[in-house]
Amino acid sequence: MTTAEQSPALAPLRQARERFLTGRPLPDGVPDDVVAAWRRARFFGVRPDLDGPVRESAQPADSPLLEAARPALTRIAPALDAGRTALVLTDERLRVLWSTGSAPGDDTCADLSEREVGHNSAALALRTRRRAEVHGPEHFLDVWQDVSAVSVPLFSPETGQVLGTLTVARALWAGCRPHPGAALAEAAAAAVEAELRARARTAERALLDAYERAARGRERAVIALDGRNRLISEAAAGLASPQVLEALERGARARGRDTGESYDVPLPEDAGCTAEITPVRHEGRVIGLVAVLAPRPVEPGPEPSTPRPGGALVGGSVAWRHAVARATELFRTPGPVLVTGERGTGKTALALELLDGTDPLVVDAAESPELGLKDGEWEVASAGEWGRTGDRPLLLRHAERLSQPDVAALNSLLEEQPDARLIATHTPGTSPGPCLQRLLDTLAARSVTLPALRERPEDIRELLPALTPGPAPGSPPLTWTLDALRALEQHPWPGNVTELAHLVRALAGTRRVFGPVRRGELPHPVREGPAGRTLSPMELAERSAILEALRRHGGNKARAATALGIGRATLYRKLREYQGRDAPNGPRP
């Protein structure tokens, strides 16, 4: 006869467990949490007649918890009734790190997770983050039917996260709670956490000392991390992006891998800085790292041989790559092409790239709106041959500035020569007249819209080298701190790439200091960033949906608007409204 059978208080629960295991209906009064625990064990495939875990759980090779807990537990162990009580330490995955003593049914399981052994006090304490007791038939395993166990979670003194559990197990206790071993479990947990706090203080001191030695004043860019604490100098704050800090945190968490005096931590390709890494050691093991940062020069591209605008095809954003690919595809097939977009987006530069090597005729309606197109021929100099044969490609800039007679004549010419080699640029603005609207409608099927720079801020870092003029002999190339780059990426750029190019050329021509361009050197509107308010949760959700639709449709706003069930004008309006707002919880549109 088992102890459970001798206990009237637990007899109904024992009978309920037997009915559960044989698939019969359960009686009333069985606690819901116990039934749920039994069902989880059956779902995980735990066998009730299991004598131990199905497989042994690999113990961590280096456990800071065990290292801190061992002295305290070793002092407590002699106070146990070794033949009737067991004391068990697990980590946060419920792998057994240390145990002493014995209890009925104690087979020194290597893993106390519910997936391996079903319901138990350690798993319950880990889930609830407080002391937990499990008695006799509440367990799923047969071997624990005569066991009462109490477990206490162990918390990190720095982060408050659960690091593991301490369990006291003994013969079945059917009396009133708390478990007789509860006081011992809590005392042992308090002793272990006190040791953890003491070790954390000395480790933090070692990290601080290493940081101060590396900093040597406020001029150096130094970061010290140990996976929990982070010390950053003022100079480092302007260099290190969140991606750099994340990479260094990963390196700090991977401490203890080597025995050398320094090692490398791979930084993102666009980090904009390099890092010299030194491990921080304490009591013979690596507890963190110190990184000394240095700016990484932005290599300038080759100086162009012609004064054509740079950055025509530069950019890796989805919207920009989609626009360039469509323009290239259209140009390779017979027929005119319309390139439209806000002023300064690079319409002419892209058209010249497409026409490279074809000796195009360039006509600017903004300079001469009366082009005199009559009877299928251009009367401007050198344009007659194009009007008659169409052999020579024509770049027509600022089509919106054409006079009405020229627009009407161009419409007639395109009717006669639908495959004419023409690239026209157009900047939307005031409402077009009937003739211009007809021209736009004719070219709509072969048109491409270039995205504004504010819609592709991730391209700014690629554009800068292309827009920067070559340095004078003996002068260093123009480079940028990450803080300055972030300011450039946050500016709305109403003048788009043209405005950015003017800023870069002005800085390159007027700077008299060395080193990367800092945020304070930028013009006030760029340096201070756009004013705005924080988006509401509803606006953030709407903004995220719009951005996702744009990504799915390759930056095509018309298709994105259709997919969202809103008008195209509404989509444009919402993008303008969100532009410049302070929305730290989401990407920029």
XYZ file of C-alpha atoms in Angstrom:
589
model
C 0.000 0.000 0.000
C 1.430 3.359 -1.058
C 1.531 6.505 0.987
C -0.952 8.047 -1.421
C -3.441 5.289 -0.669
C -2.950 5.953 3.044
C -3.759 9.662 2.646
C -7.540 10.307 2.581
C -6.984 13.866 1.373
C -5.164 12.710 -1.775
C -7.189 9.559 -2.477
C -9.760 11.300 -4.760
C -6.963 12.885 -6.765
C -5.198 9.515 -7.083
C -8.412 7.938 -8.387
C -8.888 10.841 -10.841
C -5.364 10.321 -12.183
C -6.041 6.611 -12.748
C -9.253 7.439 -14.635
C -7.378 10.005 -16.733
C -4.648 7.515 -17.650
C -7.241 4.894 -18.680
C -9.277 7.371 -20.720
C -12.362 7.401 -18.483
C -14.349 10.539 -17.560
C -12.964 12.503 -14.642
C -15.000 13.090 -11.483
C -15.983 16.553 -10.372
C -13.706 18.586 -8.155
C -10.355 17.893 -9.852
C -8.378 21.182 -10.028
C -8.321 22.582 -13.547
C -4.589 23.360 -13.444
C -3.765 19.754 -12.507
C -5.912 18.358 -15.334
C -4.287 20.816 -17.773
C -0.836 19.662 -16.623
C -1.754 16.000 -17.163
C -3.052 16.821 -20.659
C 0.174 18.628 -21.539
C 2.194 15.591 -20.456
C 0.058 13.320 -22.642
C 0.427 15.776 -25.542
C 4.224 15.754 -25.106
C 4.211 11.962 -25.148
C 5.476 11.472 -21.588
C 4.990 7.874 -20.376
C 3.618 7.651 -16.818
C 5.665 4.497 -16.132
C 8.867 6.311 -17.100
C 11.714 5.710 -14.651
C 13.607 8.792 -15.857
C 13.824 11.119 -18.845
C 13.758 9.633 -22.315
C 17.117 11.206 -23.105
C 19.756 12.824 -20.992
C 19.891 16.597 -21.231
C 23.322 18.031 -22.017
C 24.460 20.206 -19.153
C 25.941 23.610 -20.027
C 29.719 23.506 -20.123
C 30.036 26.865 -18.359
C 27.243 27.764 -15.943
C 27.655 31.064 -14.033
C 24.626 30.050 -11.931
C 26.241 26.801 -10.797
C 29.530 28.585 -10.185
C 27.807 31.095 -7.892
C 25.435 28.600 -6.242
C 27.854 25.782 -5.459
C 29.498 27.410 -2.357
C 26.116 28.244 -0.788
C 24.563 24.849 -1.542
C 27.613 23.008 -0.279
C 27.209 24.777 3.068
C 23.508 23.845 3.237
C 23.840 20.202 2.160
C 24.951 18.795 5.559
C 21.689 20.032 7.116
C 19.606 17.734 4.877
C 18.177 14.412 5.949
C 20.217 12.707 3.222
C 18.111 9.544 3.168
C 14.730 11.272 2.940
C 15.325 14.700 1.336
C 16.859 15.841 -1.945
C 18.044 19.344 -2.913
C 18.171 20.027 -6.673
C 19.416 23.048 -8.684
C 18.294 23.592 -12.303
C 18.986 26.265 -14.903
C 16.369 28.291 -16.789
C 15.743 25.317 -19.124
C 15.208 23.021 -16.112
C 18.397 21.076 -16.782
C 19.722 19.701 -13.497
C 23.012 21.407 -12.643
C 23.561 20.027 -9.139
C 21.808 17.720 -6.654
C 22.419 16.124 -3.282
C 20.532 13.770 -0.942
C 17.733 11.489 -2.062
C 13.960 11.151 -1.869
C 11.466 8.367 -2.768
C 11.363 7.961 -6.534
C 14.405 10.191 -6.963
C 16.314 8.857 -9.949
C 18.421 11.992 -10.397
C 16.626 13.017 -13.607
C 18.804 15.201 -15.809
C 15.871 17.261 -17.119
C 12.809 18.409 -15.167
C 10.977 20.083 -18.033
C 7.354 19.096 -18.605
C 8.274 17.790 -22.047
C 10.407 15.112 -20.405
C 8.790 14.245 -17.057
C 5.402 15.986 -16.976
C 4.033 18.094 -14.126
C 6.451 18.920 -11.304
C 7.157 21.764 -8.889
C 10.267 23.058 -10.713
C 8.370 23.518 -13.997
C 5.475 25.157 -12.139
C 7.780 27.573 -10.277
C 9.518 28.535 -13.514
C 6.208 29.260 -15.225
C 4.592 31.181 -12.345
C 7.796 32.893 -11.091
C 6.919 32.068 -7.475
C 7.194 29.236 -4.983
C 5.278 26.146 -6.126
C 4.377 22.818 -4.531
C 3.363 19.536 -6.202
C 2.270 16.513 -4.153
C 1.946 12.805 -4.949
C -0.778 12.098 -7.547
C -0.539 15.640 -8.929
C 2.626 14.370 -10.643
C 2.216 12.536 -13.936
C 4.991 9.972 -13.378
C 4.339 6.827 -11.371
C 7.684 7.061 -9.576
C 6.722 10.404 -8.010
C 3.385 9.318 -6.545
C 4.935 9.174 -3.048
C 6.886 12.433 -3.391
C 6.093 15.989 -2.273
C 8.287 18.728 -3.756
C 8.552 22.473 -3.345
C 10.501 24.700 -5.775
C 11.604 28.342 -5.642
C 12.691 30.356 -8.717
C 16.125 32.023 -8.730
C 16.209 35.574 -10.092
C 19.039 37.551 -11.655
C 19.919 40.526 -9.402
C 20.602 42.695 -12.499
C 17.780 41.861 -14.904
C 15.137 40.168 -12.759
C 15.009 37.240 -15.193
C 14.578 33.708 -13.885
C 17.958 31.968 -13.940
C 16.778 28.598 -12.649
C 15.080 26.843 -9.730
C 15.876 25.233 -6.373
C 13.806 22.205 -5.349
C 13.444 20.380 -2.046
C 11.848 16.923 -2.482
C 10.890 14.498 0.309
C 8.398 11.758 1.159
C 4.757 12.535 0.499
C 3.311 15.285 2.705
C -0.467 15.306 2.877
C -0.804 17.862 5.648
C -1.532 21.562 5.404
C 0.623 23.715 3.237
C 3.305 25.031 3.128
C 5.536 22.070 2.385
C 7.933 21.277 5.280
C 10.860 21.976 2.991
C 9.568 25.399 1.848
C 11.632 27.317 4.402
C 14.780 25.414 3.426
C 14.165 26.030 -0.289
C 13.645 29.755 0.236
C 16.688 30.050 2.488
C 18.844 28.248 -0.061
C 17.507 30.487 -2.863
C 18.242 33.613 -0.795
C 21.817 32.433 -0.201
C 22.371 31.757 -3.907
C 20.929 35.134 -4.942
C 23.136 36.898 -2.369
C 26.168 35.230 -3.928
C 24.979 36.295 -7.385
C 24.664 39.916 -6.216
C 28.147 39.892 -4.722
C 29.653 38.471 -7.887
C 27.734 40.944 -10.062
C 29.119 43.898 -8.088
C 32.726 42.756 -8.472
C 32.198 41.938 -12.158
C 30.663 45.370 -12.765
C 33.642 46.949 -11.041
C 36.006 45.030 -13.326
C 34.031 46.190 -16.385
C 34.066 49.817 -15.185
C 37.817 49.694 -14.539
C 38.439 48.317 -18.042
C 36.234 51.041 -19.551
C 38.043 53.837 -17.709
C 41.455 52.487 -18.750
C 40.386 52.390 -22.409
C 38.621 55.776 -22.402
C 41.505 57.885 -21.073
C 39.348 60.976 -21.225
C 36.199 61.831 -23.181
C 37.882 62.065 -26.594
C 38.048 58.334 -27.327
C 35.059 56.416 -28.662
C 34.803 53.537 -26.179
C 32.025 51.057 -25.412
C 32.102 48.450 -22.629
C 29.485 45.680 -22.462
C 28.915 42.460 -20.567
C 25.531 41.420 -21.957
C 23.691 43.232 -19.118
C 25.473 46.554 -18.592
C 26.556 49.072 -21.223
C 29.013 51.972 -20.832
C 29.325 54.365 -23.811
C 31.539 57.428 -24.103
C 30.225 60.628 -25.682
C 32.399 60.123 -28.765
C 31.155 56.550 -29.209
C 27.515 57.654 -29.022
C 27.976 59.590 -32.268
C 29.606 56.643 -34.068
C 27.753 53.541 -32.941
C 24.458 52.735 -34.623
C 21.927 50.380 -32.989
C 23.152 47.661 -35.367
C 26.748 48.130 -34.152
C 25.638 47.946 -30.513
C 23.661 44.786 -31.245
C 26.709 43.154 -32.857
C 28.871 44.074 -29.865
C 26.228 42.731 -27.475
C 26.320 39.402 -29.325
C 30.086 39.375 -28.935
C 29.798 40.108 -25.216
C 27.307 37.283 -24.716
C 29.684 34.909 -26.505
C 32.414 35.562 -23.925
C 34.707 32.804 -22.779
C 35.320 31.403 -26.247
C 38.995 32.251 -26.536
C 42.152 32.762 -24.548
C 43.760 35.571 -26.549
C 44.114 39.181 -25.522
C 41.825 40.452 -28.272
C 39.398 39.126 -30.844
C 37.222 40.397 -33.664
C 33.474 40.983 -33.592
C 32.003 41.240 -37.108
C 30.218 44.573 -37.581
C 27.570 45.352 -40.223
C 28.953 46.292 -43.655
C 27.448 49.789 -43.363
C 28.678 50.302 -39.798
C 30.692 53.386 -40.697
C 33.278 52.517 -38.052
C 35.806 49.885 -37.042
C 36.163 48.362 -33.584
C 39.238 47.150 -31.720
C 37.927 44.555 -29.263
C 39.541 43.590 -25.944
C 37.942 40.980 -23.646
C 37.382 41.888 -19.987
C 38.407 39.107 -17.591
C 37.354 38.548 -14.002
C 38.356 35.623 -11.794
C 39.844 33.775 -14.753
C 36.946 34.058 -17.168
C 35.784 36.551 -19.801
C 32.836 38.591 -18.503
C 32.512 41.165 -21.297
C 34.395 43.293 -23.775
C 35.688 46.800 -24.405
C 35.459 48.188 -27.945
C 37.441 51.212 -29.134
C 35.706 52.641 -32.219
C 37.243 54.582 -35.095
C 35.454 56.146 -38.111
C 35.592 54.108 -41.285
C 36.226 56.412 -44.273
C 33.519 56.412 -46.921
C 35.501 55.647 -50.044
C 34.659 58.165 -52.792
C 33.680 56.851 -56.170
C 35.781 57.608 -59.235
C 35.641 61.248 -60.226
C 33.333 61.586 -63.235
C 34.930 62.695 -66.462
C 31.873 64.764 -67.418
C 29.801 67.192 -65.367
C 26.738 64.952 -65.645
C 24.866 64.586 -62.337
C 26.112 61.653 -60.286
C 24.020 58.984 -58.586
C 21.685 58.387 -61.524
C 21.469 54.641 -60.996
C 22.661 54.502 -57.378
C 20.331 53.003 -54.788
C 19.319 49.644 -53.407
C 15.822 50.379 -52.096
C 12.928 48.382 -53.498
C 11.134 51.460 -54.870
C 14.228 52.780 -56.655
C 15.330 49.430 -58.097
C 11.804 48.831 -59.387
C 11.680 52.251 -61.087
C 15.109 51.851 -62.733
C 14.303 48.330 -63.913
C 11.020 49.477 -65.471
C 12.654 52.457 -67.201
C 15.398 50.201 -68.610
C 12.853 47.664 -69.842
C 10.759 50.342 -71.545
C 13.753 51.968 -73.232
C 14.873 48.663 -74.749
C 11.606 48.342 -76.669
C 10.465 50.673 -79.486
C 8.377 53.649 -78.465
C 8.505 56.809 -76.347
C 9.142 56.756 -72.591
C 7.800 59.191 -69.987
C 9.827 59.671 -66.790
C 7.841 61.521 -64.140
C 8.445 62.500 -60.540
C 9.021 65.413 -58.191
C 11.678 67.975 -59.028
C 15.165 66.823 -58.193
C 14.400 63.097 -58.154
C 16.889 62.416 -60.966
C 14.641 62.197 -64.034
C 17.124 63.786 -66.441
C 20.095 61.956 -64.929
C 18.343 58.621 -65.352
C 17.317 59.479 -68.929
C 20.931 60.401 -69.815
C 22.120 57.090 -68.383
C 19.613 55.245 -70.548
C 20.661 57.261 -73.614
C 24.387 56.874 -72.963
C 26.254 56.077 -76.197
C 23.379 57.077 -78.529
C 24.282 60.746 -79.190
C 20.854 62.029 -78.110
C 19.385 65.395 -78.934
C 18.555 67.198 -75.680
C 15.790 69.796 -75.731
C 14.733 71.702 -72.596
C 11.257 73.211 -72.709
C 12.029 75.193 -69.550
C 14.692 77.138 -71.427
C 12.765 77.548 -74.659
C 9.045 76.729 -74.401
C 8.425 77.804 -78.016
C 10.142 74.926 -79.811
C 8.377 75.460 -83.116
C 7.307 71.920 -83.873
C 5.471 72.128 -87.202
C 4.518 69.682 -89.888
C 6.299 66.805 -88.172
C 9.658 68.552 -87.881
C 11.542 70.378 -85.117
C 12.592 73.827 -86.241
C 15.147 74.211 -83.469
C 18.776 73.731 -84.463
C 19.885 70.180 -85.246
C 16.414 68.752 -84.663
C 15.098 68.395 -88.162
C 16.544 64.958 -88.785
C 14.816 63.527 -85.707
C 11.462 64.840 -86.863
C 11.835 63.228 -90.289
C 13.467 59.902 -89.537
C 13.412 59.311 -85.805
C 16.902 57.755 -86.018
C 18.363 60.075 -83.411
C 16.882 59.708 -79.892
C 15.426 62.836 -78.328
C 15.417 63.797 -74.655
C 12.650 66.307 -74.024
C 13.062 67.873 -70.576
C 10.256 69.569 -68.655
C 7.403 68.520 -70.926
C 5.014 70.378 -68.616
C 6.587 73.653 -69.823
C 5.846 73.117 -73.519
C 3.615 75.666 -75.190
C 0.197 74.463 -76.253
C 0.949 74.538 -80.028
C 4.081 72.439 -79.495
C 2.190 69.943 -77.340
C -0.504 69.626 -80.016
C 2.131 69.136 -82.740
C 3.935 66.534 -80.596
C 0.677 64.641 -80.143
C 0.203 64.564 -83.920
C 3.805 63.445 -84.463
C 3.448 60.553 -81.990
C 0.273 59.464 -83.764
C 2.243 59.256 -87.013
C 5.358 57.749 -85.410
C 4.182 55.643 -82.398
C 7.646 54.034 -82.148
C 9.536 57.350 -81.990
C 12.704 57.236 -79.888
C 11.700 59.844 -77.342
C 12.285 60.177 -73.612
C 10.263 62.946 -71.987
C 10.545 64.103 -68.383
C 7.578 65.550 -66.544
C 7.205 67.139 -63.105
C 3.613 67.031 -61.821
C 2.335 70.354 -60.575
C -0.567 72.485 -61.666
C -3.460 70.875 -63.471
C -2.415 70.185 -67.090
C -4.339 71.642 -69.992
C -6.275 69.455 -72.437
C -3.387 69.063 -74.913
C -0.811 68.183 -72.253
C -3.242 65.797 -70.583
C -3.700 64.046 -73.930
C 0.072 63.719 -74.254
C 0.350 62.310 -70.735
C -2.470 59.877 -71.446
C -0.699 58.762 -74.630
C 2.537 58.104 -72.736
C 0.908 56.685 -69.578
C 1.303 53.073 -70.676
C 5.050 53.651 -71.136
C 5.708 55.782 -68.075
C 7.743 55.310 -64.906
C 7.468 57.361 -61.702
C 10.661 57.979 -59.740
C 10.247 57.860 -55.945
C 11.063 60.921 -53.869
C 14.233 60.761 -51.787
C 12.194 60.834 -48.560
C 10.584 57.591 -49.742
C 13.983 55.861 -50.027
C 16.148 57.266 -47.206
C 18.118 54.011 -47.076
C 19.711 55.019 -50.416
C 21.324 58.170 -48.993
C 24.446 56.352 -47.796
C 24.979 54.977 -51.312
C 24.295 58.331 -52.941
C 26.825 60.296 -50.896
C 29.993 58.872 -52.504
C 28.485 59.344 -55.979
C 27.513 62.951 -55.267
C 30.751 63.929 -53.516
C 33.308 65.651 -55.806
C 36.798 64.210 -55.805
C 39.046 65.673 -53.094
C 41.793 68.126 -53.927
C 45.334 66.700 -54.018
C 46.530 66.093 -50.481
C 43.062 66.462 -48.990
C 41.178 63.593 -47.333
C 37.904 62.357 -48.821
C 34.635 63.566 -47.333
C 33.329 61.110 -44.710
C 30.384 61.217 -42.313
C 29.686 60.270 -38.699
C 26.726 57.981 -38.131
C 24.972 60.773 -36.260
C 25.262 62.995 -39.349
C 24.073 60.154 -41.582
C 21.020 59.648 -39.385
C 20.219 63.373 -39.671
C 20.456 63.164 -43.468
C 18.173 60.122 -43.510
C 15.570 61.849 -41.335
C 15.378 65.060 -43.403
C 12.361 65.211 -45.795
C 14.454 66.614 -48.727
C 11.835 68.677 -50.598
C 14.441 69.184 -53.339
C 15.257 65.457 -53.402
C 18.615 64.293 -54.831
C 19.368 67.730 -56.277
C 19.096 69.315 -52.823
C 21.314 66.592 -51.325
C 23.899 67.125 -54.082
C 24.000 70.885 -53.403
C 24.554 70.242 -49.691
C 27.363 67.764 -50.340
C 29.147 70.047 -52.803
C 28.834 73.019 -50.454
C 30.359 71.057 -47.573
C 33.152 69.682 -49.742
C 34.027 73.168 -50.968
C 33.869 75.064 -47.673
C 35.069 72.632 -44.971
C 38.380 73.540 -43.377
C 38.457 70.826 -40.703
C 39.551 67.215 -40.927
C 37.655 64.107 -39.900
C 34.118 62.979 -40.639
C 31.337 65.509 -41.092
C 29.482 65.868 -37.799
C 25.813 66.592 -37.282
C 26.619 70.098 -36.036
C 28.139 71.038 -39.418
C 24.902 70.387 -41.304
C 22.474 73.218 -42.115
C 20.057 73.968 -39.301
C 16.918 72.388 -40.884
C 18.843 69.157 -41.559
C 20.670 69.182 -38.237
C 17.553 69.693 -36.101
C 15.390 67.212 -37.978
C 11.739 67.565 -38.951
C 9.304 68.771 -36.325
C 6.367 66.529 -35.713
C 4.342 64.624 -33.202
C 4.409 60.972 -32.232
C 2.050 58.866 -34.310
C -0.871 57.260 -32.516
C -1.130 53.441 -32.406
C -3.857 53.593 -35.069
C -1.676 55.769 -37.324
C 1.310 53.471 -36.798
C -0.800 50.463 -37.797
C -2.124 52.278 -40.885
C 1.373 53.426 -41.807
C 2.762 49.896 -41.462
C -0.015 48.531 -43.698
C 0.775 51.134 -46.385
C 4.510 50.372 -46.260
C 3.884 46.642 -46.463
C 1.603 47.104 -49.477
C 4.263 49.232 -51.191
C 6.881 46.554 -50.556
C 4.633 43.798 -51.887
C 4.000 45.746 -55.092
C 7.577 46.886 -55.682
C 6.946 50.519 -54.786
C 4.046 50.905 -57.249
C 1.677 53.282 -55.459
C -1.276 52.673 -57.783
C -1.205 48.918 -57.154
C -0.631 49.445 -53.444
C -3.637 51.780 -53.245
C -5.813 49.225 -55.070
C -4.682 46.450 -52.734
C -5.493 48.622 -49.702
C -8.879 49.622 -51.087
C -8.112 53.362 -51.048
C -7.730 55.969 -53.752
C -4.347 56.813 -55.198
C -4.676 60.430 -54.066
C -5.494 59.236 -50.540
C -2.335 57.112 -50.493
C -0.198 60.081 -51.570
C -1.842 62.309 -48.962
C -1.237 59.832 -46.165
C 2.402 59.406 -47.159
C 2.820 63.194 -47.053
C 1.131 63.370 -43.652
C 3.344 60.676 -42.157
C 6.503 62.130 -43.661
C 8.476 64.043 -41.053
C 6.456 62.763 -38.097
C 8.324 61.409 -35.096
C 7.554 57.692 -35.290
C 10.236 55.779 -33.416
C 8.228 52.558 -33.460
C 8.196 52.106 -37.196
C 10.140 52.684 -40.422
C 9.874 55.818 -42.452
C 7.519 55.758 -45.462
